[in-house]
PDB file of C-alpha atoms and ligand atoms in Angstrom:
ATOM      1  CA  UNK A1143       4.782 -16.760 -15.512  1.00 47.00           C
ATOM      2  CA  UNK A1144       2.635 -15.448 -18.390  1.00 50.00           C
ATOM      3  CA  UNK A1145       4.050 -14.955 -21.882  1.00 51.00           C
ATOM      4  CA  UNK A1146       3.971 -11.184 -21.334  1.00 49.00           C
ATOM      5  CA  UNK A1147       6.070 -11.514 -18.190  1.00 46.00           C
ATOM      6  CA  UNK A1148       8.524 -13.764 -20.055  1.00 50.00           C
ATOM      7  CA  UNK A1149       8.969 -10.986 -22.615  1.00 62.00           C
ATOM      8  CA  UNK A1150       9.560  -8.218 -20.101  1.00 83.00           C
ATOM      9  CA  UNK A1151      10.472  -8.561 -16.428  1.00 93.00           C
ATOM     10  CA  UNK A1152       7.864  -6.595 -14.507  1.00 98.00           C
ATOM     11  CA  UNK A1153       8.745  -4.633 -11.403  1.00 98.00           C
ATOM     12  CA  UNK A1154       6.660  -3.925  -8.309  1.00 98.00           C
ATOM     13  CA  UNK A1155       7.644  -1.367  -5.695  1.00 98.00           C
ATOM     14  CA  UNK A1156       6.035  -2.176  -2.345  1.00 98.00           C
ATOM     15  CA  UNK A1157       6.302   0.590   0.247  1.00 99.00           C
ATOM     16  CA  UNK A1158       6.051  -0.570   3.865  1.00 98.00           C
ATOM     17  CA  UNK A1159       6.915  -4.241   3.414  1.00 98.00           C
ATOM     18  CA  UNK A1160       8.776  -5.255   6.578  1.00 98.00           C
ATOM     19  CA  UNK A1161       5.937  -7.497   7.829  1.00 98.00           C
ATOM     20  CA  UNK A1162       2.209  -8.152   7.573  1.00 98.00           C
ATOM     21  CA  UNK A1163       0.357  -7.381   4.363  1.00 98.00           C
ATOM     22  CA  UNK A1164       3.244  -5.481   2.770  1.00 98.00           C
ATOM     23  CA  UNK A1165       5.645  -8.383   3.223  1.00 98.00           C
ATOM     24  CA  UNK A1166       2.980 -10.720   1.824  1.00 98.00           C
ATOM     25  CA  UNK A1167       2.555  -8.445  -1.212  1.00 98.00           C
ATOM     26  CA  UNK A1168       6.294  -8.637  -1.868  1.00 98.00           C
ATOM     27  CA  UNK A1169       6.196 -12.429  -1.480  1.00 98.00           C
ATOM     28  CA  UNK A1170       3.214 -12.752  -3.822  1.00 98.00           C
ATOM     29  CA  UNK A1171       4.825 -10.684  -6.589  1.00 98.00           C
ATOM     30  CA  UNK A1172       8.047 -12.709  -6.208  1.00 98.00           C
ATOM     31  CA  UNK A1173       6.021 -15.936  -6.538  1.00 97.00           C
ATOM     32  CA  UNK A1174       4.571 -14.545  -9.770  1.00 97.00           C
ATOM     33  CA  UNK A1175       8.046 -14.009 -11.186  1.00 97.00           C
ATOM     34  CA  UNK A1176       8.288 -10.230 -10.729  1.00 98.00           C
ATOM     35  CA  UNK A1177      11.260  -8.111  -9.759  1.00 98.00           C
ATOM     36  CA  UNK A1178      10.371  -6.593  -6.372  1.00 98.00           C
ATOM     37  CA  UNK A1179      11.706  -3.465  -4.742  1.00 98.00           C
ATOM     38  CA  UNK A1180      10.379  -3.412  -1.185  1.00 98.00           C
ATOM     39  CA  UNK A1181      10.965  -0.917   1.598  1.00 98.00           C
ATOM     40  CA  UNK A1182      11.550  -1.166   5.342  1.00 98.00           C
ATOM     41  CA  UNK A1183      12.058   1.773   7.667  1.00 98.00           C
ATOM     42  CA  UNK A1184      14.410   0.291  10.257  1.00 93.00           C
ATOM     43  CA  UNK A1185      17.818  -1.346  10.142  1.00 94.00           C
ATOM     44  CA  UNK A1186      16.782  -4.566  11.880  1.00 96.00           C
ATOM     45  CA  UNK A1187      16.145  -7.943  10.270  1.00 97.00           C
ATOM     46  CA  UNK A1188      12.474  -8.311   9.274  1.00 97.00           C
ATOM     47  CA  UNK A1189      10.282 -11.048   7.760  1.00 98.00           C
ATOM     48  CA  UNK A1190      10.927  -9.352   4.402  1.00 98.00           C
ATOM     49  CA  UNK A1191      14.639 -10.129   4.751  1.00 97.00           C
ATOM     50  CA  UNK A1192      13.747 -13.830   5.162  1.00 97.00           C
ATOM     51  CA  UNK A1193      12.431 -13.785   1.568  1.00 97.00           C
ATOM     52  CA  UNK A1194      15.853 -12.917   0.207  1.00 93.00           C
ATOM     53  CA  UNK A1195      17.182 -16.463   0.626  1.00 91.00           C
ATOM     54  CA  UNK A1196      14.842 -17.781  -2.065  1.00 93.00           C
ATOM     55  CA  UNK A1197      14.356 -14.575  -4.107  1.00 96.00           C
ATOM     56  CA  UNK A1198      18.012 -13.608  -4.515  1.00 92.00           C
ATOM     57  CA  UNK A1199      18.506 -10.625  -6.845  1.00 96.00           C
ATOM     58  CA  UNK A1200      14.783 -10.420  -7.644  1.00 98.00           C
ATOM     59  CA  UNK A1201      14.196  -8.800  -4.233  1.00 98.00           C
ATOM     60  CA  UNK A1202      15.801  -5.418  -3.614  1.00 98.00           C
ATOM     61  CA  UNK A1203      15.305  -4.005  -0.123  1.00 98.00           C
ATOM     62  CA  UNK A1204      15.344  -0.218   0.246  1.00 98.00           C
ATOM     63  CA  UNK A1205      15.126   1.980   3.346  1.00 98.00           C
ATOM     64  CA  UNK A1206      12.219   4.436   3.650  1.00 98.00           C
ATOM     65  CA  UNK A1207      10.306   6.003   6.512  1.00 98.00           C
ATOM     66  CA  UNK A1208       7.384   7.513   4.642  1.00 98.00           C
ATOM     67  CA  UNK A1209       7.007  10.215   7.305  1.00 98.00           C
ATOM     68  CA  UNK A1210      10.477  11.600   6.546  1.00 98.00           C
ATOM     69  CA  UNK A1211      10.439  13.736   3.363  1.00 98.00           C
ATOM     70  CA  UNK A1212      14.230  13.512   2.957  1.00 98.00           C
ATOM     71  CA  UNK A1213      13.918   9.688   2.943  1.00 98.00           C
ATOM     72  CA  UNK A1214      11.370   9.925   0.119  1.00 98.00           C
ATOM     73  CA  UNK A1215      13.619  12.268  -1.850  1.00 98.00           C
ATOM     74  CA  UNK A1216      16.640   9.989  -1.375  1.00 98.00           C
ATOM     75  CA  UNK A1217      14.686   6.919  -2.537  1.00 98.00           C
ATOM     76  CA  UNK A1218      13.488   8.821  -5.619  1.00 98.00           C
ATOM     77  CA  UNK A1219      17.096   9.645  -6.454  1.00 98.00           C
ATOM     78  CA  UNK A1220      18.255   6.054  -5.937  1.00 98.00           C
ATOM     79  CA  UNK A1221      15.493   4.793  -8.245  1.00 98.00           C
ATOM     80  CA  UNK A1222      16.181   7.309 -11.029  1.00 98.00           C
ATOM     81  CA  UNK A1223      16.028   5.528 -14.397  1.00 97.00           C
ATOM     82  CA  UNK A1224      14.005   2.552 -13.105  1.00 98.00           C
ATOM     83  CA  UNK A1225      10.626   1.671 -14.592  1.00 97.00           C
ATOM     84  CA  UNK A1226       7.975   0.519 -12.124  1.00 98.00           C
ATOM     85  CA  UNK A1227       4.895  -1.410 -13.276  1.00 98.00           C
ATOM     86  CA  UNK A1228       3.106  -1.437  -9.908  1.00 98.00           C
ATOM     87  CA  UNK A1229       3.723   1.063  -7.116  1.00 98.00           C
ATOM     88  CA  UNK A1230       1.858  -0.154  -4.019  1.00 98.00           C
ATOM     89  CA  UNK A1231       1.959   2.088  -0.933  1.00 99.00           C
ATOM     90  CA  UNK A1232       0.982  -0.211   1.906  1.00 98.00           C
ATOM     91  CA  UNK A1233       2.487   1.366   5.061  1.00 98.00           C
ATOM     92  CA  UNK A1234      -0.008   2.305   7.742  1.00 98.00           C
ATOM     93  CA  UNK A1235      -0.548   2.493  11.486  1.00 98.00           C
ATOM     94  CA  UNK A1236      -3.376   2.230  13.982  1.00 98.00           C
ATOM     95  CA  UNK A1237      -3.275   3.971  17.364  1.00 97.00           C
ATOM     96  CA  UNK A1238      -5.864   3.657  20.151  1.00 95.00           C
ATOM     97  CA  UNK A1239      -8.536   2.062  17.932  1.00 95.00           C
ATOM     98  CA  UNK A1240     -10.972   1.677  20.853  1.00 95.00           C
ATOM     99  CA  UNK A1241     -11.060   5.372  21.743  1.00 97.00           C
ATOM    100  CA  UNK A1242     -13.636   7.852  20.511  1.00 96.00           C
ATOM    101  CA  UNK A1243     -12.571  11.068  18.813  1.00 96.00           C
ATOM    102  CA  UNK A1244     -13.015  12.968  22.082  1.00 96.00           C
ATOM    103  CA  UNK A1245     -10.955  10.441  24.086  1.00 97.00           C
ATOM    104  CA  UNK A1246      -8.136  10.137  21.566  1.00 96.00           C
ATOM    105  CA  UNK A1247      -4.671  11.477  22.239  1.00 96.00           C
ATOM    106  CA  UNK A1248      -4.081  14.423  19.881  1.00 98.00           C
ATOM    107  CA  UNK A1249      -0.561  13.318  19.013  1.00 98.00           C
ATOM    108  CA  UNK A1250      -1.760   9.806  18.134  1.00 97.00           C
ATOM    109  CA  UNK A1251      -4.516  11.180  15.924  1.00 98.00           C
ATOM    110  CA  UNK A1252      -2.052  13.415  14.107  1.00 98.00           C
ATOM    111  CA  UNK A1253       0.395  10.541  13.623  1.00 98.00           C
ATOM    112  CA  UNK A1254      -2.318   8.451  11.976  1.00 98.00           C
ATOM    113  CA  UNK A1255      -3.310  11.330   9.726  1.00 98.00           C
ATOM    114  CA  UNK A1256       0.309  11.824   8.689  1.00 98.00           C
ATOM    115  CA  UNK A1257       1.296   8.163   8.199  1.00 98.00           C
ATOM    116  CA  UNK A1258      -1.979   6.906   6.728  1.00 98.00           C
ATOM    117  CA  UNK A1259      -3.010   9.883   4.574  1.00 98.00           C
ATOM    118  CA  UNK A1260      -0.394  12.602   4.042  1.00 98.00           C
ATOM    119  CA  UNK A1261       2.752  10.475   3.723  1.00 99.00           C
ATOM    120  CA  UNK A1262       1.342   7.919   1.221  1.00 99.00           C
ATOM    121  CA  UNK A1263       0.379  10.822  -1.043  1.00 98.00           C
ATOM    122  CA  UNK A1264       3.847  12.353  -0.688  1.00 98.00           C
ATOM    123  CA  UNK A1265       5.340   9.004  -1.710  1.00 98.00           C
ATOM    124  CA  UNK A1266       2.998   8.739  -4.695  1.00 98.00           C
ATOM    125  CA  UNK A1267       3.661  12.321  -5.820  1.00 98.00           C
ATOM    126  CA  UNK A1268       7.423  11.804  -5.546  1.00 98.00           C
ATOM    127  CA  UNK A1269       7.577   8.431  -7.302  1.00 98.00           C
ATOM    128  CA  UNK A1270       4.755   8.575  -9.848  1.00 97.00           C
ATOM    129  CA  UNK A1271       6.974   9.544 -12.780  1.00 96.00           C
ATOM    130  CA  UNK A1272       8.819   6.231 -12.324  1.00 98.00           C
ATOM    131  CA  UNK A1273       5.566   4.338 -12.962  1.00 97.00           C
ATOM    132  CA  UNK A1274       5.373   3.263 -16.575  1.00 94.00           C
ATOM    133  CA  UNK A1275       2.442   4.502 -18.688  1.00 93.00           C
ATOM    134  CA  UNK A1276      -0.170   1.775 -18.340  1.00 94.00           C
ATOM    135  CA  UNK A1277       1.186   0.908 -14.899  1.00 96.00           C
ATOM    136  CA  UNK A1278      -0.625   0.928 -11.562  1.00 98.00           C
ATOM    137  CA  UNK A1279      -0.428   3.199  -8.529  1.00 98.00           C
ATOM    138  CA  UNK A1280      -2.198   1.592  -5.563  1.00 98.00           C
ATOM    139  CA  UNK A1281      -2.574   2.660  -1.952  1.00 98.00           C
ATOM    140  CA  UNK A1282      -3.678   0.373   0.871  1.00 98.00           C
ATOM    141  CA  UNK A1283      -6.879   1.902   2.133  1.00 98.00           C
ATOM    142  CA  UNK A1284      -9.393  -0.021   4.247  1.00 98.00           C
ATOM    143  CA  UNK A1285     -13.073  -0.823   4.224  1.00 98.00           C
ATOM    144  CA  UNK A1286     -13.113   1.378   7.325  1.00 98.00           C
ATOM    145  CA  UNK A1287     -12.214   4.325   5.081  1.00 98.00           C
ATOM    146  CA  UNK A1288     -15.699   4.236   3.569  1.00 98.00           C
ATOM    147  CA  UNK A1289     -17.811   7.132   4.877  1.00 98.00           C
ATOM    148  CA  UNK A1290     -20.955   5.607   3.356  1.00 97.00           C
ATOM    149  CA  UNK A1291     -20.471   2.239   5.087  1.00 97.00           C
ATOM    150  CA  UNK A1292     -19.761   3.678   8.531  1.00 97.00           C
ATOM    151  CA  UNK A1293     -22.929   2.534  10.281  1.00 95.00           C
ATOM    152  CA  UNK A1294     -21.389   1.120  13.443  1.00 92.00           C
ATOM    153  CA  UNK A1295     -18.491   3.411  14.361  1.00 92.00           C
ATOM    154  CA  UNK A1296     -15.344   2.133  16.048  1.00 94.00           C
ATOM    155  CA  UNK A1297     -11.721   2.708  14.997  1.00 96.00           C
ATOM    156  CA  UNK A1298     -12.664   6.384  14.805  1.00 97.00           C
ATOM    157  CA  UNK A1299      -9.297   8.023  14.254  1.00 97.00           C
ATOM    158  CA  UNK A1300      -8.091   5.266  11.942  1.00 98.00           C
ATOM    159  CA  UNK A1301     -11.306   5.458   9.909  1.00 98.00           C
ATOM    160  CA  UNK A1302     -10.853   9.208   9.568  1.00 98.00           C
ATOM    161  CA  UNK A1303      -7.270   8.788   8.378  1.00 98.00           C
ATOM    162  CA  UNK A1304      -8.206   6.239   5.694  1.00 98.00           C
ATOM    163  CA  UNK A1305     -11.157   8.405   4.579  1.00 98.00           C
ATOM    164  CA  UNK A1306      -8.635  11.271   4.316  1.00 98.00           C
ATOM    165  CA  UNK A1307      -6.339   9.053   2.226  1.00 98.00           C
ATOM    166  CA  UNK A1308      -9.247   8.256  -0.092  1.00 98.00           C
ATOM    167  CA  UNK A1309     -10.091  11.943  -0.462  1.00 98.00           C
ATOM    168  CA  UNK A1310      -6.491  12.954  -1.119  1.00 98.00           C
ATOM    169  CA  UNK A1311      -6.215  10.204  -3.741  1.00 98.00           C
ATOM    170  CA  UNK A1312      -9.364  11.534  -5.426  1.00 98.00           C
ATOM    171  CA  UNK A1313      -7.815  15.003  -5.544  1.00 98.00           C
ATOM    172  CA  UNK A1314      -4.636  13.511  -7.008  1.00 98.00           C
ATOM    173  CA  UNK A1315      -6.670  11.628  -9.618  1.00 97.00           C
ATOM    174  CA  UNK A1316      -8.590  14.780 -10.528  1.00 96.00           C
ATOM    175  CA  UNK A1317      -5.300  16.580 -11.189  1.00 94.00           C
ATOM    176  CA  UNK A1318      -4.038  14.055 -13.782  1.00 91.00           C
ATOM    177  CA  UNK A1319      -4.385  15.883 -17.127  1.00 82.00           C
ATOM    178  CA  UNK A1320      -4.475  12.686 -19.199  1.00 83.00           C
ATOM    179  CA  UNK A1321      -4.840   9.608 -16.997  1.00 80.00           C
ATOM    180  CA  UNK A1322      -2.234   7.123 -18.228  1.00 87.00           C
ATOM    181  CA  UNK A1323      -1.943   5.013 -15.087  1.00 94.00           C
ATOM    182  CA  UNK A1324      -4.426   2.900 -13.167  1.00 96.00           C
ATOM    183  CA  UNK A1325      -5.165   4.342  -9.716  1.00 98.00           C
ATOM    184  CA  UNK A1326      -6.460   2.060  -6.969  1.00 98.00           C
ATOM    185  CA  UNK A1327      -7.465   2.317  -3.338  1.00 98.00           C
ATOM    186  CA  UNK A1328      -7.573  -1.214  -1.950  1.00 98.00           C
ATOM    187  CA  UNK A1329      -9.589  -2.584   0.978  1.00 98.00           C
ATOM    188  CA  UNK A1330      -7.860  -5.886   1.805  1.00 98.00           C
ATOM    189  CA  UNK A1331     -10.483  -7.137   4.289  1.00 98.00           C
ATOM    190  CA  UNK A1332      -9.977  -7.620   8.017  1.00 98.00           C
ATOM    191  CA  UNK A1333      -6.823  -9.731   8.188  1.00 98.00           C
ATOM    192  CA  UNK A1334      -4.853 -11.373  11.008  1.00 98.00           C
ATOM    193  CA  UNK A1335      -1.671  -9.270  11.255  1.00 98.00           C
ATOM    194  CA  UNK A1336      -0.100  -7.237  14.075  1.00 97.00           C
ATOM    195  CA  UNK A1337      -2.603  -4.501  13.212  1.00 97.00           C
ATOM    196  CA  UNK A1338      -5.617  -6.694  12.403  1.00 97.00           C
ATOM    197  CA  UNK A1339      -5.213  -8.825  15.543  1.00 97.00           C
ATOM    198  CA  UNK A1340      -6.112 -12.446  16.247  1.00 97.00           C
ATOM    199  CA  UNK A1341      -9.885 -11.916  16.001  1.00 96.00           C
ATOM    200  CA  UNK A1342      -9.735 -10.999  12.309  1.00 98.00           C
ATOM    201  CA  UNK A1343     -11.590 -13.523  10.138  1.00 98.00           C
ATOM    202  CA  UNK A1344      -9.082 -13.602   7.271  1.00 98.00           C
ATOM    203  CA  UNK A1345      -5.633 -15.075   7.047  1.00 98.00           C
ATOM    204  CA  UNK A1346      -3.078 -13.152   4.964  1.00 98.00           C
ATOM    205  CA  UNK A1347      -3.355 -15.939   2.372  1.00 98.00           C
ATOM    206  CA  UNK A1348      -7.111 -15.225   2.047  1.00 98.00           C
ATOM    207  CA  UNK A1349      -6.412 -11.595   1.195  1.00 98.00           C
ATOM    208  CA  UNK A1350      -3.148 -10.787  -0.539  1.00 98.00           C
ATOM    209  CA  UNK A1351      -3.222 -13.176  -3.526  1.00 98.00           C
ATOM    210  CA  UNK A1352      -6.694 -11.808  -4.301  1.00 98.00           C
ATOM    211  CA  UNK A1353      -5.495  -8.223  -3.888  1.00 98.00           C
ATOM    212  CA  UNK A1354      -2.736  -8.907  -6.424  1.00 98.00           C
ATOM    213  CA  UNK A1355      -5.306 -10.525  -8.746  1.00 98.00           C
ATOM    214  CA  UNK A1356      -7.412  -7.331  -8.502  1.00 98.00           C
ATOM    215  CA  UNK A1357      -4.407  -5.113  -9.273  1.00 98.00           C
ATOM    216  CA  UNK A1358      -3.544  -7.335 -12.257  1.00 98.00           C
ATOM    217  CA  UNK A1359      -7.090  -7.379 -13.600  1.00 97.00           C
ATOM    218  CA  UNK A1360      -7.406  -3.591 -13.293  1.00 96.00           C
ATOM    219  CA  UNK A1361      -4.103  -2.853 -15.042  1.00 95.00           C
ATOM    220  CA  UNK A1362      -4.732  -0.627 -18.050  1.00 92.00           C
ATOM    221  CA  UNK A1363      -8.035   0.784 -16.735  1.00 92.00           C
ATOM    222  CA  UNK A1364      -7.787   4.517 -16.288  1.00 86.00           C
ATOM    223  CA  UNK A1365      -9.350   6.508 -13.475  1.00 88.00           C
ATOM    224  CA  UNK A1366      -9.451   5.896  -9.736  1.00 96.00           C
ATOM    225  CA  UNK A1367     -11.293   2.983  -8.168  1.00 98.00           C
ATOM    226  CA  UNK A1368     -11.879   1.987  -4.535  1.00 98.00           C
ATOM    227  CA  UNK A1369     -12.024  -1.823  -4.558  1.00 98.00           C
ATOM    228  CA  UNK A1370     -12.040  -4.687  -2.082  1.00 98.00           C
ATOM    229  CA  UNK A1371     -10.006  -7.886  -2.426  1.00 98.00           C
ATOM    230  CA  UNK A1372     -12.753  -9.419  -4.541  1.00 98.00           C
ATOM    231  CA  UNK A1373     -12.605  -6.564  -7.040  1.00 98.00           C
ATOM    232  CA  UNK A1374     -15.933  -5.139  -5.833  1.00 98.00           C
ATOM    233  CA  UNK A1375     -16.408  -1.378  -5.613  1.00 98.00           C
ATOM    234  CA  UNK A1376     -16.480  -0.041  -2.057  1.00 98.00           C
ATOM    235  CA  UNK A1377     -18.901   2.883  -1.602  1.00 98.00           C
ATOM    236  CA  UNK A1378     -16.999   6.095  -0.927  1.00 98.00           C
TER     237      UNK A1378
HETATM  238  N1  NAP B1209      -4.762  -5.988   8.803  1.00 62.04           N
HETATM  239  C1  NAP B1209      -5.942  -5.525   8.462  1.00 62.04           C
HETATM  240  O1  NAP B1209      -6.993  -6.094   8.836  1.00 62.04           O
HETATM  241  C2  NAP B1209      -6.071  -4.320   7.582  1.00 62.04           C
HETATM  242  C3  NAP B1209      -7.344  -3.988   7.084  1.00 62.04           C
HETATM  243  C4  NAP B1209      -7.479  -2.898   6.244  1.00 62.04           C
HETATM  244  C5  NAP B1209      -6.366  -2.159   5.894  1.00 62.04           C
HETATM  245  N2  NAP B1209      -5.140  -2.470   6.394  1.00 62.04           N
HETATM  246  C6  NAP B1209      -4.008  -1.638   5.985  1.00 62.04           C
HETATM  247  O2  NAP B1209      -3.022  -2.476   5.383  1.00 62.04           O
HETATM  248  C7  NAP B1209      -1.721  -1.906   5.585  1.00 62.04           C
HETATM  249  C8  NAP B1209      -0.823  -2.954   6.234  1.00 62.04           C
HETATM  250  O3  NAP B1209      -1.432  -3.354   7.452  1.00 62.04           O
HETATM  251  P1  NAP B1209      -0.929  -4.611   8.303  1.00 62.04           P
HETATM  252  O4  NAP B1209      -2.141  -5.221   8.862  1.00 62.04           O
HETATM  253  O5  NAP B1209       0.022  -5.415   7.535  1.00 62.04           O
HETATM  254  O6  NAP B1209      -0.196  -3.828   9.496  1.00 62.04           O
HETATM  255  P2  NAP B1209       1.145  -4.144  10.288  1.00 62.04           P
HETATM  256  O7  NAP B1209       1.332  -5.602  10.406  1.00 62.04           O
HETATM  257  O8  NAP B1209       1.064  -3.310  11.521  1.00 62.04           O
HETATM  258  O9  NAP B1209       2.293  -3.572   9.308  1.00 62.04           O
HETATM  259  C9  NAP B1209       2.351  -2.201   9.038  1.00 62.04           C
HETATM  260  C10 NAP B1209       3.478  -1.962   8.059  1.00 62.04           C
HETATM  261  O10 NAP B1209       3.563  -0.552   7.793  1.00 62.04           O
HETATM  262  C11 NAP B1209       4.905  -0.146   8.041  1.00 62.04           C
HETATM  263  N3  NAP B1209       4.971   1.258   8.440  1.00 62.04           N
HETATM  264  C12 NAP B1209       4.277   1.883   9.417  1.00 62.04           C
HETATM  265  N4  NAP B1209       4.638   3.165   9.493  1.00 62.04           N
HETATM  266  C13 NAP B1209       5.582   3.365   8.545  1.00 62.04           C
HETATM  267  C14 NAP B1209       6.349   4.468   8.134  1.00 62.04           C
HETATM  268  N5  NAP B1209       6.253   5.676   8.732  1.00 62.04           N
HETATM  269  N6  NAP B1209       7.217   4.326   7.114  1.00 62.04           N
HETATM  270  C15 NAP B1209       7.352   3.124   6.504  1.00 62.04           C
HETATM  271  N7  NAP B1209       6.671   2.020   6.858  1.00 62.04           N
HETATM  272  C16 NAP B1209       5.798   2.144   7.872  1.00 62.04           C
HETATM  273  C17 NAP B1209       5.393  -1.071   9.138  1.00 62.04           C
HETATM  274  O11 NAP B1209       6.800  -0.999   9.247  1.00 62.04           O
HETATM  275  P3  NAP B1209       7.566  -1.317  10.669  1.00 62.04           P
HETATM  276  O12 NAP B1209       7.743  -2.807  10.721  1.00 62.04           O
HETATM  277  O13 NAP B1209       8.834  -0.569  10.544  1.00 62.04           O
HETATM  278  O14 NAP B1209       6.690  -0.819  11.777  1.00 62.04           O
HETATM  279  C18 NAP B1209       4.841  -2.386   8.613  1.00 62.04           C
HETATM  280  O15 NAP B1209       5.634  -2.878   7.555  1.00 62.04           O
HETATM  281  C19 NAP B1209      -1.932  -0.662   6.440  1.00 62.04           C
HETATM  282  O16 NAP B1209      -2.017   0.461   5.597  1.00 62.04           O
HETATM  283  C20 NAP B1209      -3.276  -0.924   7.099  1.00 62.04           C
HETATM  284  O17 NAP B1209      -3.918   0.276   7.486  1.00 62.04           O
HETATM  285  C21 NAP B1209      -4.963  -3.543   7.225  1.00 62.04           C
END
């Protein structure tokens, strides 16, 4: 723990933390001595719950389905009066990644657009006043969200949804009258999770500690950046 953290307990709110990268984010912040509020959408036991044995009171598990506006409102009310240093919206889905836009099921496409682009922004808009001045608001984007880097196609609907997230975040950033918080879109790399699959080159441990390092190193910088796990700018 750094001397700053010894002076003031820092709090991270990780949205979509039941498993995969979100659960690893919660675990990483706990390892670094932070208070962690982390959300799951179901009522079943998840890998996040396994962290509670060692984390005790430093891990608070909240319920939130980001696609349900009343859930977002209820979480905002429950967190009234709390001060968040890092809000990290990680939840996301991938549906029919192998299909082209023309082949894709309309409902699946819409679900990705809602869960990956619209709902994260609703969460950020609802919770941003809880984020301390000088704090960080991050959303889990993807390298696939880069329009400029899309030379080889694939994951067409998912790519579109992450590009939409990036665009909505830019609009949000443009609306901040005086930017007091760091805004980040993070590309974690292609990682072995339920979504990333077994062929992904990176283990979670190759990605998430570096992602947290990037968030830490960017804290205090104003304006919106789209960064990979190495802290490098991803072309929009
Ligand atoms: N893995 C990769 O290679 C990779 C690369 C780039 C970006 N990403 C992004 O990183 C994030 C995490 O991916 P992952 O690989 O860890 O995927 P994952 O293993 O499939 O986990 C997805 C997480 O999102 C949650 N979630 C989905 N829909 C939700 C909703 N409506 N409300 C609340 N939570 C919801 C899931 O909760 P449940 O357990 O309830 O389903 C789960 O915790 C996603 O945004 C993904 O797009 C991943």
